[in-house]
mmCIF file of C-alpha atoms in Angstrom:
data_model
loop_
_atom_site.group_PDB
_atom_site.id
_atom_site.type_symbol
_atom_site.label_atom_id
_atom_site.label_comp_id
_atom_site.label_asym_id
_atom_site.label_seq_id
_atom_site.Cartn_x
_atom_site.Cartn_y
_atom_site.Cartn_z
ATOM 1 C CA UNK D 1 0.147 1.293 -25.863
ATOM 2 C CA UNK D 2 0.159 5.186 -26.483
ATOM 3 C CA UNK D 3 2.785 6.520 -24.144
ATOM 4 C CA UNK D 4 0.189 8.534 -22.463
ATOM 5 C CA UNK D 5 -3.343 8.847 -21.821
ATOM 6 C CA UNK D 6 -5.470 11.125 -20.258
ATOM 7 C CA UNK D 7 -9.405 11.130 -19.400
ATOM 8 C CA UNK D 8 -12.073 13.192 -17.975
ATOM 9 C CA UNK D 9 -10.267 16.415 -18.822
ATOM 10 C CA UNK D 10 -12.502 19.478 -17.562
ATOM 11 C CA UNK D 11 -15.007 17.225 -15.925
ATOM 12 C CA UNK D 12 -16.292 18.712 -13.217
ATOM 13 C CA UNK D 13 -16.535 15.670 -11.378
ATOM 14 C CA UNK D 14 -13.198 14.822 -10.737
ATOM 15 C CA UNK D 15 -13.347 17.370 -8.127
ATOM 16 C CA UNK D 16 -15.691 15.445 -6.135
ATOM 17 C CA UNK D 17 -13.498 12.208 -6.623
ATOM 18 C CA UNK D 18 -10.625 10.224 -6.040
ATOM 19 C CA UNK D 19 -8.119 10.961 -8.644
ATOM 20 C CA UNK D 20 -6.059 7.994 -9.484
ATOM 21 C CA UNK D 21 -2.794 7.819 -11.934
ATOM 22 C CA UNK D 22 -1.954 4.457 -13.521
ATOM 23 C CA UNK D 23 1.219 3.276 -14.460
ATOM 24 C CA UNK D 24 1.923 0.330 -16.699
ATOM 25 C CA UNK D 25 3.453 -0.568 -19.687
ATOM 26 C CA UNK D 26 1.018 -3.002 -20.485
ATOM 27 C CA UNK D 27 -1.516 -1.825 -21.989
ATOM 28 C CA UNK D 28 -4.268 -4.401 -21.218
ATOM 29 C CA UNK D 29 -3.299 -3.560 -17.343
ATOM 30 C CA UNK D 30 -4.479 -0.152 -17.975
ATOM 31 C CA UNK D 31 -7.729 -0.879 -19.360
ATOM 32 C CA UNK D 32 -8.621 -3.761 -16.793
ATOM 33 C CA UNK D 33 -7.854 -1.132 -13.917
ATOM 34 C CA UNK D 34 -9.787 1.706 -15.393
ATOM 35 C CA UNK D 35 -12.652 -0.609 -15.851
ATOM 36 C CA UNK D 36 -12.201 -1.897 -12.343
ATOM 37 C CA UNK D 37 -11.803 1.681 -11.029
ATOM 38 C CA UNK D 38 -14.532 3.803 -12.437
ATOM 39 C CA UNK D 39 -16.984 0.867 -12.136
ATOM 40 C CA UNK D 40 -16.821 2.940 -8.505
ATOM 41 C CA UNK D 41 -18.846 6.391 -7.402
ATOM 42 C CA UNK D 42 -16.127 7.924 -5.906
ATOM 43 C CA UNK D 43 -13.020 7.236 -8.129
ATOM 44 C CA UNK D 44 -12.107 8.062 -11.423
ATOM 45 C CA UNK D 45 -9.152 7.479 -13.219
ATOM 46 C CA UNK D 46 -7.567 11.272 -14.437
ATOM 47 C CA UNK D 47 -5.197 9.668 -16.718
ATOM 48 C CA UNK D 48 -2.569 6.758 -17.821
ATOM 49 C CA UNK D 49 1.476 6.535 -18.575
ATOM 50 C CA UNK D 50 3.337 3.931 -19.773
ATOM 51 C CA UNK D 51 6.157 4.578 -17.725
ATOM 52 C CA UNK D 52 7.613 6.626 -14.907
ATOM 53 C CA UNK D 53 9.288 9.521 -16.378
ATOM 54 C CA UNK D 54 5.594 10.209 -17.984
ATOM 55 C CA UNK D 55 4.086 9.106 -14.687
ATOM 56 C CA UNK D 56 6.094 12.086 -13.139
ATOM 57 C CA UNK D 57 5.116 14.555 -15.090
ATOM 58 C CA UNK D 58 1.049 13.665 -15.449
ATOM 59 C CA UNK D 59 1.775 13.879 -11.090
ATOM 60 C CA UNK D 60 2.855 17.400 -11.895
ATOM 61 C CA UNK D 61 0.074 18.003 -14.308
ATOM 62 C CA UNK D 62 -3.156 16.520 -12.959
ATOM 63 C CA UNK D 63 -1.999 16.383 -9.156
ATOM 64 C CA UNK D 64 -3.168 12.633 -8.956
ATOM 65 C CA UNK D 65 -4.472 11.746 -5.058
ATOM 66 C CA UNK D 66 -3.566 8.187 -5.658
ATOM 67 C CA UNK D 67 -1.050 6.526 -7.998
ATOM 68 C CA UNK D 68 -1.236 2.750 -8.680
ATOM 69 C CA UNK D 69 2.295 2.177 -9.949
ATOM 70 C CA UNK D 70 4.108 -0.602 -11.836
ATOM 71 C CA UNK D 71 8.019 -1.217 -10.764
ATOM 72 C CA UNK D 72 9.501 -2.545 -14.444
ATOM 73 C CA UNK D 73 9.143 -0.440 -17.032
ATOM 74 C CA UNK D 74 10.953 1.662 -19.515
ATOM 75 C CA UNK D 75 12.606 4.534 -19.406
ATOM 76 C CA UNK D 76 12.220 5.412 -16.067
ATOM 77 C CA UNK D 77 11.318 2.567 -13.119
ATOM 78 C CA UNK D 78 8.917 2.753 -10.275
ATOM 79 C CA UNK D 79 11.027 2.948 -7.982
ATOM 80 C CA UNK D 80 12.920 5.868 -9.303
ATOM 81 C CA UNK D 81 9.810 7.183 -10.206
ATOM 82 C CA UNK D 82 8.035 6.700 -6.685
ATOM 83 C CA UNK D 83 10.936 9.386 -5.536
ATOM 84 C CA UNK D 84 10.351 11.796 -7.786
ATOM 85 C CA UNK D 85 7.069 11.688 -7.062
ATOM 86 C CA UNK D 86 7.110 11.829 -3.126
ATOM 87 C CA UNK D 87 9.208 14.850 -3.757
ATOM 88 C CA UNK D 88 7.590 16.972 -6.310
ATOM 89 C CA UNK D 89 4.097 16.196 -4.707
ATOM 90 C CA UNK D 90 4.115 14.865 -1.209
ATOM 91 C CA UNK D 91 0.501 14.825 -1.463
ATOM 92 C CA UNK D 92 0.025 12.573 -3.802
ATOM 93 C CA UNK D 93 0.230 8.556 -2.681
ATOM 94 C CA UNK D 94 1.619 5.405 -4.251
ATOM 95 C CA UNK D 95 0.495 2.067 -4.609
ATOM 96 C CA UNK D 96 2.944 -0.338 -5.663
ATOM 97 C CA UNK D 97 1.251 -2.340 -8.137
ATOM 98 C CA UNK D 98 3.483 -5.558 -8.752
ATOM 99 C CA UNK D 99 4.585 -9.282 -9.346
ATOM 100 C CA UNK D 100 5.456 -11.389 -6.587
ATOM 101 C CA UNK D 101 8.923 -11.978 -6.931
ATOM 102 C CA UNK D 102 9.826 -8.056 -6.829
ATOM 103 C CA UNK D 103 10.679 -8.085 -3.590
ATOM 104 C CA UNK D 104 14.002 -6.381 -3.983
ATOM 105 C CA UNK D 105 12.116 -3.450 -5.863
ATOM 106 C CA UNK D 106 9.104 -3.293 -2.953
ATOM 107 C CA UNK D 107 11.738 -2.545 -0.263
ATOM 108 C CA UNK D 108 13.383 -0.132 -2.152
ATOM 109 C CA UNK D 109 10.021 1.662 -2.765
ATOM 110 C CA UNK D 110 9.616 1.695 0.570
ATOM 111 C CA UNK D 111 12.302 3.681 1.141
ATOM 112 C CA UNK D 112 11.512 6.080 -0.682
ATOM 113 C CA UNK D 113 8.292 6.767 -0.013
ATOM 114 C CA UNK D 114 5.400 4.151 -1.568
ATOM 115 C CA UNK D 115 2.778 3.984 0.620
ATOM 116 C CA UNK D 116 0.910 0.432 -0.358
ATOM 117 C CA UNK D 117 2.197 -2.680 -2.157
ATOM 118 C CA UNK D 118 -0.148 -5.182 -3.662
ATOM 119 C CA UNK D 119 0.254 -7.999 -5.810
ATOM 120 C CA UNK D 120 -1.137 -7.647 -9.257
ATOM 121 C CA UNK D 121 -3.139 -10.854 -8.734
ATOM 122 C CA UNK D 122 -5.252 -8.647 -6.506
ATOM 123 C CA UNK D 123 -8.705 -9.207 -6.641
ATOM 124 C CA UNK D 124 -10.949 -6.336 -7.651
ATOM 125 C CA UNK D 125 -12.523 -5.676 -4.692
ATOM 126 C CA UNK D 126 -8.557 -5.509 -2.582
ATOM 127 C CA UNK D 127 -7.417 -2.952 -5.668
ATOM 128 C CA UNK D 128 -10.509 -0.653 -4.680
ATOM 129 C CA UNK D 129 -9.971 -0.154 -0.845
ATOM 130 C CA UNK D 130 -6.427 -0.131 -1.375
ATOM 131 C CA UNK D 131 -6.943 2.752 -3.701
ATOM 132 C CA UNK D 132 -9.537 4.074 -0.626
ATOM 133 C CA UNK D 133 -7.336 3.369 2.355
ATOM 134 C CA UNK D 134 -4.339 5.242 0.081
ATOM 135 C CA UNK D 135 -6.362 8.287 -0.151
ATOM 136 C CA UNK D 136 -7.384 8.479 3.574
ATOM 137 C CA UNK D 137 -3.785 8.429 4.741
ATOM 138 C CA UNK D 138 -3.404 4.501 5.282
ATOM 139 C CA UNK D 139 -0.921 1.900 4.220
ATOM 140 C CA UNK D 140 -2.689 -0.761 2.368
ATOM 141 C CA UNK D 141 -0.487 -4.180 2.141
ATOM 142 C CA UNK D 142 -1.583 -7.130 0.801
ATOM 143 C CA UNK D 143 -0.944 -10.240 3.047
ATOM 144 C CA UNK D 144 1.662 -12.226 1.222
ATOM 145 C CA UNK D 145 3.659 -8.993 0.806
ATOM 146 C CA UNK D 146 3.303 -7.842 4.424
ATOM 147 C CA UNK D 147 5.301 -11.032 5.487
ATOM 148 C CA UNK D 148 7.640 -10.443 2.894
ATOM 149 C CA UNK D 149 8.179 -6.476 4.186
ATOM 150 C CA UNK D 150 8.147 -8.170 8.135
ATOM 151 C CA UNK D 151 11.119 -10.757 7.001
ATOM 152 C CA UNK D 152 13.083 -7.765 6.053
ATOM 153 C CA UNK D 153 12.805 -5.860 8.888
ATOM 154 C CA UNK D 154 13.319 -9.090 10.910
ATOM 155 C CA UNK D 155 16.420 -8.938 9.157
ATOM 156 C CA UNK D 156 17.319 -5.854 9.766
ATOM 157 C CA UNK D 157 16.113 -5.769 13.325
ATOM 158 C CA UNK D 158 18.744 -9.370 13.872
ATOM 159 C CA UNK D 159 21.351 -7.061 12.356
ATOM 160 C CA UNK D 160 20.824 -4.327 15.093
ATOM 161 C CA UNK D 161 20.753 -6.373 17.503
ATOM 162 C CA UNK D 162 18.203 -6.005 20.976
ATOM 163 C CA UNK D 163 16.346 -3.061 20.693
ATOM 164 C CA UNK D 164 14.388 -1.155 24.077
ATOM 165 C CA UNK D 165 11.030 -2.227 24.438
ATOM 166 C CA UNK D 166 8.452 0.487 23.271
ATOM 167 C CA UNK D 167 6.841 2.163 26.451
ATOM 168 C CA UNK D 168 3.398 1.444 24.511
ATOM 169 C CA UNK D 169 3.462 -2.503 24.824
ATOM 170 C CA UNK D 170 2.593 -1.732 28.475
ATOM 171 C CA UNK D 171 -0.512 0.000 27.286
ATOM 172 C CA UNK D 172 -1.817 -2.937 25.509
ATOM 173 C CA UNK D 173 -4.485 -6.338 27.064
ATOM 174 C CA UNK D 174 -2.693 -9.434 26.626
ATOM 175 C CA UNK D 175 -5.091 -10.103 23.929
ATOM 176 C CA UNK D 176 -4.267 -7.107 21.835
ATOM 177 C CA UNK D 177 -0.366 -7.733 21.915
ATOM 178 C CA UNK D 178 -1.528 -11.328 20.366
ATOM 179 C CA UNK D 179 -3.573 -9.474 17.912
ATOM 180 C CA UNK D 180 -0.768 -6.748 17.473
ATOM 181 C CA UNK D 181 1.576 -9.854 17.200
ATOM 182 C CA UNK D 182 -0.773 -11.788 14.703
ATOM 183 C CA UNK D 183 -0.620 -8.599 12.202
ATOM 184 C CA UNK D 184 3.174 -8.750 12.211
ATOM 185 C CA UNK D 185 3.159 -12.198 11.083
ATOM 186 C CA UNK D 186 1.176 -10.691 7.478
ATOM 187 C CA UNK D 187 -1.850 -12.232 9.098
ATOM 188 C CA UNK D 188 -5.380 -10.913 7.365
ATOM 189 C CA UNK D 189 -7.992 -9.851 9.531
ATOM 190 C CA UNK D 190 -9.999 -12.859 8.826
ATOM 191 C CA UNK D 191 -7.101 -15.374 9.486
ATOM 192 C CA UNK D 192 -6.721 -13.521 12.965
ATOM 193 C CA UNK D 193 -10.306 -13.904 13.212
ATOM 194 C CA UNK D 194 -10.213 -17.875 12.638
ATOM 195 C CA UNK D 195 -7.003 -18.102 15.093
ATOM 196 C CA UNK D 196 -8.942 -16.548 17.742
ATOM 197 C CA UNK D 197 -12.207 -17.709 17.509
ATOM 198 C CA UNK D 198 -13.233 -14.218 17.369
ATOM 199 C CA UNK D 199 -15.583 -12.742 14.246
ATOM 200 C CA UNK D 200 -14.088 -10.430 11.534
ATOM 201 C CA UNK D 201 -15.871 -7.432 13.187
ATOM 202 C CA UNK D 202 -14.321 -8.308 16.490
ATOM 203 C CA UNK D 203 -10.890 -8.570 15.232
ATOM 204 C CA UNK D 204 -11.481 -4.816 13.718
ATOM 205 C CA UNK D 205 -12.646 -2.905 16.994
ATOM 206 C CA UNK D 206 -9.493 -4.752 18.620
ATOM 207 C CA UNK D 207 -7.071 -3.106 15.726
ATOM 208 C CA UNK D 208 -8.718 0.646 16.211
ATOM 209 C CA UNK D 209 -7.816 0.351 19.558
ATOM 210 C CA UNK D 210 -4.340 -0.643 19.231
ATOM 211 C CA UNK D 211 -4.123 1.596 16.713
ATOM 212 C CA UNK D 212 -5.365 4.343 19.096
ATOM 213 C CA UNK D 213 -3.245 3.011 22.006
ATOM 214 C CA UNK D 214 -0.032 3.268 20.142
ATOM 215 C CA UNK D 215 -1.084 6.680 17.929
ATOM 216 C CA UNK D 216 -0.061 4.479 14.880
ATOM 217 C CA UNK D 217 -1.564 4.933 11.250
ATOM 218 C CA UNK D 218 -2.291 1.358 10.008
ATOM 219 C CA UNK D 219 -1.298 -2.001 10.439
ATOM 220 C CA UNK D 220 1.815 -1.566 8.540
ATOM 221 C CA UNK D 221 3.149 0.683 11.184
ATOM 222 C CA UNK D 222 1.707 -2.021 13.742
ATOM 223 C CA UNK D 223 3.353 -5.116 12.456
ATOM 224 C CA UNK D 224 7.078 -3.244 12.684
ATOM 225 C CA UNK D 225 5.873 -2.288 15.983
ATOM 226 C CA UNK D 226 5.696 -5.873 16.944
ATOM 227 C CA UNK D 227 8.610 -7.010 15.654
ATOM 228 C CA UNK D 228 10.490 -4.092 16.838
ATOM 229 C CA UNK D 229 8.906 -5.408 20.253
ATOM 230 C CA UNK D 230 9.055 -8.971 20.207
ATOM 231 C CA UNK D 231 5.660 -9.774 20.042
ATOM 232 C CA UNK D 232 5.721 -12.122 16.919
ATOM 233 C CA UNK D 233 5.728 -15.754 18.527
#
């Protein structure tokens, strides 16, 4: 594919949208998101790169909201690129966009600053809220990668060794710290929903008010808090 690509230039109604950068060196990736994408009202796509040292400087350019990123690539990597990016414009958020067994690259974008990992087998409807819950200031993880993330930090945590219990596990109903504890396990909303015998829309209002409880931002931040507080059976 052409090293870069850029659409919508001086259309007015990017202004009114969500801006999204992608990243891929496949160039059959980009097409399938930007069809995916601006099949949507409220996103469209301000351009393309083929790789992250292009990436960084379209983020520069066009001041992207969201960018869905790929982690191998030429020239410059995702990861390394996913830096750059967090520092130049803090404002802008990354999606890890990725193959399952890139686990070693997800945690290192994590450190430096992705916001959202999801597994390019994503269905089209998980790429679109992820792209959503990005721009609103949320941490979208798909499932199979959230355990992946938790099994790191359970690592980690073993490492450490017993940490003090979080003053904000006393806050919680014994049903949300099995909801909270559910979540850290990577488990969906509606697999909570079926463990529980509660519906999907029950197992939501529970979350916002954990959420609110514990003044986290998303689940992500939710399922370290359970591990961090032993509430993972």
């Amino acid at each position: 594919m052409k090293p870069v690509q850029l659409y919508g230039e001086g259309d007015d109604e990017k202004v009114d949208k969500i801006r999204v950068l992608l990243v891929d060196d496949q160039e059959i990736i980009i097409r399938g998101l930007k069809m995916i994408l601006e099949a949507e009202d409220d996103i469209i796509v301000a351009g393309a790169a083929a790789d992250g040292r292009e990436a960084c400087r379209l983020c520069r350019e066009q001041k992207p909201h969201v960018v869905l990123m790929d982690i191998r690539m030429p020239a410059m990597d995702g990861v390394e690129a996913t830096e750059i990016i967090k520092r130049e414009c803090p404002g802008t958020a990354v999606i890890i966009l990725t193959t399952f067994n890139d686990d070693q690259y997800i945690f290192e974008a994590l450190k430096k600053g992705a916001r959202g990992y999801l597994l390019k087998e994503s269905s089209s409807e998980e790429i679109v809220q992820a792209v959503r819950a990005a721009y609103r200031g949320g941490s979208p993880v798909q499932p199979a990668v959230a355990v992946r993330v938790v099994e790191e930090f359970s690592r980690l945590a073993a490492r450490l060794g017993p940490q003090p219990v979080d003053p904000g596990v006393s806050l919680l109903t014994e049903r949300e710290r099995e909801i909270a504890g559910l979540v850290g396990e990577g488990k969906s909303n509606r697999e909570i929903a079926g463990k529980l015998y509660l519906s999907e829309g029950t197992v939501r209002n529970y979350l916002s008010g954990i959420l609110s409880k514990l003044d986290l931002r998303d689940r992500t931040q939710l399922a370290i808090f359970a591990l961090k507080n032993n509430l993972i059976k």
